[in-house]
Coordinates of C-alpha atoms in Angstrom, one line a residue:
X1 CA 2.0 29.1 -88.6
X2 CA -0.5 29.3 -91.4
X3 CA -3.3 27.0 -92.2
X4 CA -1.5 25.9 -95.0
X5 CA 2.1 24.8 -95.5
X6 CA 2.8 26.7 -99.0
X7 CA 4.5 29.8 -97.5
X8 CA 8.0 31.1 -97.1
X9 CA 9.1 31.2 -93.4
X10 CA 10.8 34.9 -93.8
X11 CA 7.2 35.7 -95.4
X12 CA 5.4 34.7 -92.8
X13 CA 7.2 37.1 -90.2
X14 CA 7.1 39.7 -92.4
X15 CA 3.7 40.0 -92.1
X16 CA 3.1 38.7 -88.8
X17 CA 0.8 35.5 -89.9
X18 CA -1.8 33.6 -88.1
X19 CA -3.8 30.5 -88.4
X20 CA -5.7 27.8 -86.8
X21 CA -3.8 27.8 -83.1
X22 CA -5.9 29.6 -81.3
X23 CA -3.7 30.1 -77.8
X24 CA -0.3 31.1 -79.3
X25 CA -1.8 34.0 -81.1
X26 CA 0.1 36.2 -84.1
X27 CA 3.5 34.7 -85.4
X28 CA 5.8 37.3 -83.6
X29 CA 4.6 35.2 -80.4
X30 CA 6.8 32.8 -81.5
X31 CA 9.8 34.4 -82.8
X32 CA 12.6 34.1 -80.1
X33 CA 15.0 36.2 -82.6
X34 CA 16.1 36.8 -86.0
X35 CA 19.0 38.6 -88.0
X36 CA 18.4 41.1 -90.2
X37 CA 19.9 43.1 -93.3
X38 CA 19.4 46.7 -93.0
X39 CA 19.9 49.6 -95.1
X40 CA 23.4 50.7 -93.9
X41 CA 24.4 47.4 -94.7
X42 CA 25.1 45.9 -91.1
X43 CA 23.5 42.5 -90.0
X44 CA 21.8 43.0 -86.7
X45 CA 20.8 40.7 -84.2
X46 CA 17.3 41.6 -83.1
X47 CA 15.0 40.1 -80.0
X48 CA 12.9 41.5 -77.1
X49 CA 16.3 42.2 -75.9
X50 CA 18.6 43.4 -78.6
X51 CA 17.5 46.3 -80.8
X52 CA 13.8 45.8 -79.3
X53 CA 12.5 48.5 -81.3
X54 CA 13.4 46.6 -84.6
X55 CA 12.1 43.8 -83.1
X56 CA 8.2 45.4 -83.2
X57 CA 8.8 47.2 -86.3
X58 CA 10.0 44.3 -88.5
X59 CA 7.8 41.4 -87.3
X60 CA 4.7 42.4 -89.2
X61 CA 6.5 45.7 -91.6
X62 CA 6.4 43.8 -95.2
X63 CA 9.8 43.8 -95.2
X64 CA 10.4 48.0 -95.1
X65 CA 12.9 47.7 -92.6
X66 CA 15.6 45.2 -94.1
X67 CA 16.0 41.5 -95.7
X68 CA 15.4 38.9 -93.0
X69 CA 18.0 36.5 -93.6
X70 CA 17.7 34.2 -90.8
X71 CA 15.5 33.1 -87.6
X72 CA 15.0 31.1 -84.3
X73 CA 11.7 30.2 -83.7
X74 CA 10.1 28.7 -80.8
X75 CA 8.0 25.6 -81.7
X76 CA 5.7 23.3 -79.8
X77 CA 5.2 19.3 -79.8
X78 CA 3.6 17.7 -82.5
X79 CA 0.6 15.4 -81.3
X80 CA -2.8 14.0 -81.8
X81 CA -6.5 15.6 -82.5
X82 CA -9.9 14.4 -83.1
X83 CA -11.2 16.6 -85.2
X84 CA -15.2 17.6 -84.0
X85 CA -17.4 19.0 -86.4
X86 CA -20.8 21.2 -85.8
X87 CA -23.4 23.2 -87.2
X88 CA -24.1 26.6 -86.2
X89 CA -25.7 29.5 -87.0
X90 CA -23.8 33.3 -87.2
X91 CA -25.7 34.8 -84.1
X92 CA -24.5 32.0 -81.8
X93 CA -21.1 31.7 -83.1
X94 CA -19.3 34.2 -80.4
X95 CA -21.1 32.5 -77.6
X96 CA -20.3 28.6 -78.7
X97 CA -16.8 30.0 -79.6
X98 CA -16.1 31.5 -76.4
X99 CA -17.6 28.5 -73.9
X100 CA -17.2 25.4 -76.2
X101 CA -14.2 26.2 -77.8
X102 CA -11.8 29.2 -76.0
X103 CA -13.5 27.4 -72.1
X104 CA -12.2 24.0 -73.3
X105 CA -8.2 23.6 -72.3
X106 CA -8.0 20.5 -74.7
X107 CA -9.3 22.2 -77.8
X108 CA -5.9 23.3 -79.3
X109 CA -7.0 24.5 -82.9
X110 CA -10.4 25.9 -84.2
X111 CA -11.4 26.7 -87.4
X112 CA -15.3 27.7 -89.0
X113 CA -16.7 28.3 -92.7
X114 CA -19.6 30.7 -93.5
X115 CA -22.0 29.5 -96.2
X116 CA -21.9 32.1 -98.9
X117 CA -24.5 29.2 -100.7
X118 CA -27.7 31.8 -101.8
X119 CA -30.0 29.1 -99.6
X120 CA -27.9 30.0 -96.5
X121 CA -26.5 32.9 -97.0
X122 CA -24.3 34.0 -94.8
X123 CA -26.4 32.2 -91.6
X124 CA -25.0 28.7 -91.3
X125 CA -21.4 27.8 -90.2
X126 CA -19.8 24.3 -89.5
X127 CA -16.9 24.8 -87.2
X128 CA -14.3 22.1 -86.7
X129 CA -12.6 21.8 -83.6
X130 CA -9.1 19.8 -82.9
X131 CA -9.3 18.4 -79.4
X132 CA -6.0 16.7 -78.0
X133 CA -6.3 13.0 -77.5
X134 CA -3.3 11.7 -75.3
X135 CA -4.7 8.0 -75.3
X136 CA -3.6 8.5 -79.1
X137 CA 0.2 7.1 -79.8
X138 CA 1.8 9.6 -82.0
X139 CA 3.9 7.7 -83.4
X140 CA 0.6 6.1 -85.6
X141 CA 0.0 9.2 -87.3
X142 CA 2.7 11.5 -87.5
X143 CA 3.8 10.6 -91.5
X144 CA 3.6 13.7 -93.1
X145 CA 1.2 13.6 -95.9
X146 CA 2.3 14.5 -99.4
X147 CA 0.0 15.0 -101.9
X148 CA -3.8 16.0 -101.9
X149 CA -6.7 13.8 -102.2
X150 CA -9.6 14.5 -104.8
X151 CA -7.8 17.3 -106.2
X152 CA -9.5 16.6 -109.7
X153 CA -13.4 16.3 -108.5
X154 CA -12.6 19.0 -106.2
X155 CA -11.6 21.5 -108.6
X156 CA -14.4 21.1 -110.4
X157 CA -16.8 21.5 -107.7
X158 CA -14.9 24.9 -107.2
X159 CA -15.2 25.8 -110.1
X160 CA -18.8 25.7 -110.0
X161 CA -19.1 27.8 -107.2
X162 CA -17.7 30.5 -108.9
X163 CA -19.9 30.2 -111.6
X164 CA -23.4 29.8 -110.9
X165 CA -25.9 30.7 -107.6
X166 CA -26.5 26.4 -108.2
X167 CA -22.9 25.4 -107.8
X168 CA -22.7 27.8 -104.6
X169 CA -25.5 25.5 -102.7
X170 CA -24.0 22.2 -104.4
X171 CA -20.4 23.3 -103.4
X172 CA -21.7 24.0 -99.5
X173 CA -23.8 20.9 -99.7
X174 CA -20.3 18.7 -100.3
X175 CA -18.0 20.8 -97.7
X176 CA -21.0 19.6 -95.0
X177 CA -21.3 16.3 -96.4
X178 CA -17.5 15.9 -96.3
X179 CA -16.8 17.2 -92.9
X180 CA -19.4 15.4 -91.1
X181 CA -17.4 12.3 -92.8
X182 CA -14.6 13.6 -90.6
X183 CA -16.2 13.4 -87.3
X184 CA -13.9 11.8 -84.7
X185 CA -10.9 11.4 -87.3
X186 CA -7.5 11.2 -85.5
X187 CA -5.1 13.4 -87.5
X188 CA -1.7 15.0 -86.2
X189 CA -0.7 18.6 -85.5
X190 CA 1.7 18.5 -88.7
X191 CA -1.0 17.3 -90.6
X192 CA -4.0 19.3 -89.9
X193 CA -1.5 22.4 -90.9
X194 CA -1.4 20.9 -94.5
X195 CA -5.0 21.7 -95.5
X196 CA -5.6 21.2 -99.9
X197 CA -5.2 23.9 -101.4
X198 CA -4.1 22.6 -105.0
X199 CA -8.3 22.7 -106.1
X200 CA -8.1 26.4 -105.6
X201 CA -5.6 26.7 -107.9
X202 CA -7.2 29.4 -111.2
X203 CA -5.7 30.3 -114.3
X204 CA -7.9 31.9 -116.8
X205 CA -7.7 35.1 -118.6
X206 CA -9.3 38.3 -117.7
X207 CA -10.6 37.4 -114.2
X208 CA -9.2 36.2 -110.8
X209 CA -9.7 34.5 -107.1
X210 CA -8.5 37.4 -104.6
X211 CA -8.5 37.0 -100.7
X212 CA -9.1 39.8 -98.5
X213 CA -9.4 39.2 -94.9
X214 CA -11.2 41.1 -91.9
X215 CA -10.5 41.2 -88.1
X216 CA -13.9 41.9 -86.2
X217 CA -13.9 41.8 -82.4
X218 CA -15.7 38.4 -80.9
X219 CA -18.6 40.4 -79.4
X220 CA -18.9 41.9 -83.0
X221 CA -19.4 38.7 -85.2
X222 CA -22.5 38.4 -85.8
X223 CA -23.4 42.4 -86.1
X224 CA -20.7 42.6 -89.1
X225 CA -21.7 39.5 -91.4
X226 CA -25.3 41.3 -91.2
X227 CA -23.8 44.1 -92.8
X228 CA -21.4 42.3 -94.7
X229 CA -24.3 40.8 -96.6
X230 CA -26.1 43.4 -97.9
X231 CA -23.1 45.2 -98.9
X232 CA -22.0 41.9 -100.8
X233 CA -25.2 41.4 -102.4
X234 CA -25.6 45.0 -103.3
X235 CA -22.1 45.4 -105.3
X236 CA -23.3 41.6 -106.5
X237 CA -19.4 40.8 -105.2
X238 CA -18.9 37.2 -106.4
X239 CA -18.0 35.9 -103.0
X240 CA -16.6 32.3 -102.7
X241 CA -15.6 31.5 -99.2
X242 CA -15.3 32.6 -95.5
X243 CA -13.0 31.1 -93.6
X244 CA -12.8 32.0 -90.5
X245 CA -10.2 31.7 -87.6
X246 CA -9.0 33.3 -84.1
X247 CA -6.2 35.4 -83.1
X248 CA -5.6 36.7 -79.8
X249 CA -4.5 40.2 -78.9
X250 CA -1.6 41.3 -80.1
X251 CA 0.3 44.4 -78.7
X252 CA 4.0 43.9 -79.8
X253 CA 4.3 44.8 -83.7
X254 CA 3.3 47.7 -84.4
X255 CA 1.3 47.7 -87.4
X256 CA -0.2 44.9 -85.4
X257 CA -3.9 43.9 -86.9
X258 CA -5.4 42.8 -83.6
X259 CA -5.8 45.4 -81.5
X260 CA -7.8 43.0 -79.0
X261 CA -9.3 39.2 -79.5
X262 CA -10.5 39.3 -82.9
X263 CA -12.0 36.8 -85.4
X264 CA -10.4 36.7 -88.9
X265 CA -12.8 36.4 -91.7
X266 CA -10.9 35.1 -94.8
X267 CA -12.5 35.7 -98.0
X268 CA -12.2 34.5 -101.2
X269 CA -13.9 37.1 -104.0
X270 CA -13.6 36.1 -107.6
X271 CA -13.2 39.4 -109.0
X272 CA -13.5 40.7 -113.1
X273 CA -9.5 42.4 -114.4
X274 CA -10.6 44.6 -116.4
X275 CA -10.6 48.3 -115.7
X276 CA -14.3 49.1 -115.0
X277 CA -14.5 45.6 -113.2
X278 CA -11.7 45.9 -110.8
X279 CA -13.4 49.6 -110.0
X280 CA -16.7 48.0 -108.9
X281 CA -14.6 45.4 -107.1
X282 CA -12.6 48.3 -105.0
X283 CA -15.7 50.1 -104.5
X284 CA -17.5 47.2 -102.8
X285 CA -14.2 46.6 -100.7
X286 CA -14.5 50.0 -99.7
X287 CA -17.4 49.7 -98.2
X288 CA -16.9 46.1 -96.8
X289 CA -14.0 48.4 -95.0
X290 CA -15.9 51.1 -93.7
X291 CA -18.3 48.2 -91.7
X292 CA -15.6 46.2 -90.4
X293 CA -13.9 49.6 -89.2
X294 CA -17.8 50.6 -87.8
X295 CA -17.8 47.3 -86.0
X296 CA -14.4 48.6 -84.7
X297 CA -12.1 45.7 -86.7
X298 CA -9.2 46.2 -88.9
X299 CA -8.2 44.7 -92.0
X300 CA -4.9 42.9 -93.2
X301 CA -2.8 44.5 -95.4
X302 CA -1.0 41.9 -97.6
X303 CA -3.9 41.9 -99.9
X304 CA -4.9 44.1 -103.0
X305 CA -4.4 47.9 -101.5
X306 CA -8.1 49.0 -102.1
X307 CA -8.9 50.0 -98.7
X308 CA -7.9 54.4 -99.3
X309 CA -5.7 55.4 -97.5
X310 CA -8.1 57.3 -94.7
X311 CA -9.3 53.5 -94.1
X312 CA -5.6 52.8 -93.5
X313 CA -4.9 55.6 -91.3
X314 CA -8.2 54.4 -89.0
X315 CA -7.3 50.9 -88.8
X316 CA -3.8 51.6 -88.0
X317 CA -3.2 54.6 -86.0
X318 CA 0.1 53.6 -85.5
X319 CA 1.1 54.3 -88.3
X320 CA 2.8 57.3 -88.7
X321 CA 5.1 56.2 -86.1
X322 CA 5.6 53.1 -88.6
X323 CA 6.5 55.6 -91.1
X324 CA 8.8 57.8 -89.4
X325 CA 11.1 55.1 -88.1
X326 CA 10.7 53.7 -91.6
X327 CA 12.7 57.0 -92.5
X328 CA 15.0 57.2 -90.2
X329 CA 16.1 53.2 -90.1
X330 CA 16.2 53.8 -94.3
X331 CA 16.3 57.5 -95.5
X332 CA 17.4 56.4 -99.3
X333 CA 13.8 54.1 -99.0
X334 CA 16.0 51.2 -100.3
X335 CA 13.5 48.5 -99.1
X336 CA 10.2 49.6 -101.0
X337 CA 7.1 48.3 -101.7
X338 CA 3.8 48.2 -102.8
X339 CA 2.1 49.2 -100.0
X340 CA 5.0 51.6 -98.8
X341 CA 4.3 53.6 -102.1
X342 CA 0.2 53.3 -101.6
X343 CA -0.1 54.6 -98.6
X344 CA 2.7 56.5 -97.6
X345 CA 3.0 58.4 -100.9
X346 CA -0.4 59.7 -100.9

């Protein structure tokens, strides 16, 4: 699942989700089978086994291809981390990720942040690592927690990093501080997939926080944040966070976003709504896009449809077989949306 615990279960399918388990891959990994609501109006059973081709087409199709109404999931044992914490910097990332983190069995989940502080800009990382500890009885720290801590103070440190360059370098300065508190904490499975999320919450008029998220292949890491940073600093894109995570290959959907072992940069831009703001926003995106598709990543396509639709065609070259089973499975287009009409219509 996710990294947080906030989404729908039929929502995460549909667009074949991902988080901080880093050896069971995309979602549709873990779907055994599901039933689904087409367009003719039958309920089909659909697996590996029965209608297979629904199977790869649904898992990961934003809902084009009928209502999932039901689902049987694998899952996995709940158990104990300590969570491990360390400072790194961007150019060394791929290599400590791929013999500290992928070369160690018990490491089960991974996760890393990017500073987007203007005093480390886009060169330090902390990455926090969730090794299993069997000597740990589960049965001392498997209550589900409930409600979020410092939800209060932590909004406002949040909101200071949109703000101001100085509430960037504060806001990093506490994440370190507060994950370095962390160090050795025991926390379950179930737990560590509850992150806080409530601080990020935003409400004002006239602007908003909008994620986009890019997949770069491991070798590439470092070559794209380069780039990423001039391109951010030159569209002065009011960027708020990178989190980033790791998915594994993924050759069963197919609009699938991982085309091999990728790292998934999550960002968080707080981004003007007016007209003329959200067409400097797209414009940076745009070319955010064109260097994650250089570095030979994709991007996910949940998110705001700025990428054009060239940039759509390149990351996914699957897709007109996407779209042509999309018309024969439902030739009225009774399941529509958003980025059905974006892309397909131009």
């Amino acid at each position: 699942m996710q990294s947080q615990n906030i989404f729908t279960v039929g929502g995460s399918i549909s667009v074949n989700a991902h988080g901080r388990d880093i050896r069971s891959g995309s979602l549709i990994g873990s779907v055994d089978s599901f039933r689904l609501l087409t367009a003719d109006g039958q309920i089909r059973i659909v697996s590996r086994e029965e209608n297979p081709e629904l199977f790869r087409l649904a898992l990961g199709g934003y809902g084009l291809f009928g209502i999932i109404l039901d689902v049987t999931l694998n899952l996995t044992e709940d158990e104990v981390y300590r969570m491990e914490n360390e400072a790194i910097k961007v150019e060394d990332y791929s290599r400590y990720f791929q013999e500290n983190v992928l070369g160690d069995p018990d490491v089960r989940m991974h996760i890393a942040r990017i500073s987007v502080a203007p005093d480390r800009f886009l060169t330090d990382m902390y990455a926090i690592n969730y090794t299993a500890d069997p000597a740990l009885a589960l049965e001392d720290y498997d209550k589900l927690r409930t409600r979020e801590q410092g939800v209060i103070p932590s909004k406002i440190m949040f909101s200071l990093n949109r703000g101001s360059d100085w509430g960037k370098n504060a806001f990093w300065s506490l994440q370190k501080l507060y994950f370095t508190k962390q160090q050795n904490k025991a926390i379950s499975r179930n737990n560590a997939m509850r992150s806080e999320n409530e601080f990020m919450e935003y409400g004002q008029p006239g602007a908003n926080d909008l994620l986009q998220e890019y997949f770069i292949p491991v070798d590439q890491f470092a070559d794209f944040v380069h780039g990423m940073k001039d391109i951010v600093r030159d569209h002065k894109l009011n960027l708020l966070n990178i989190t980033v995570r790791y998915v594994q290959e993924d050759r069963e959907a197919v609009l699938s976003y991982a085309h091999e072992d990728m790292f998934a940069l999550v960002c968080l831009f707080h981004v003007p709504l007016s007209e003329q703001g959200q067409a400097q926003v797209k414009e940076g995106i745009r070319d955010l896009i064109d260097e994650v598709e250089y570095e030979g990543g994709t991007y996910y396509l949940p998110y705001a449809a700025y990428p054009t639709v060239e940039q759509f065609r390149r990351a996914y070259p699957e897709y007109d077989d996407f779209f042509r089973k999309k018309d024969e499975y439902d030739p009225q287009h009774l399941f529509m949306n958003y980025f059905y009409e974006q892309y397909k219509g131009e």
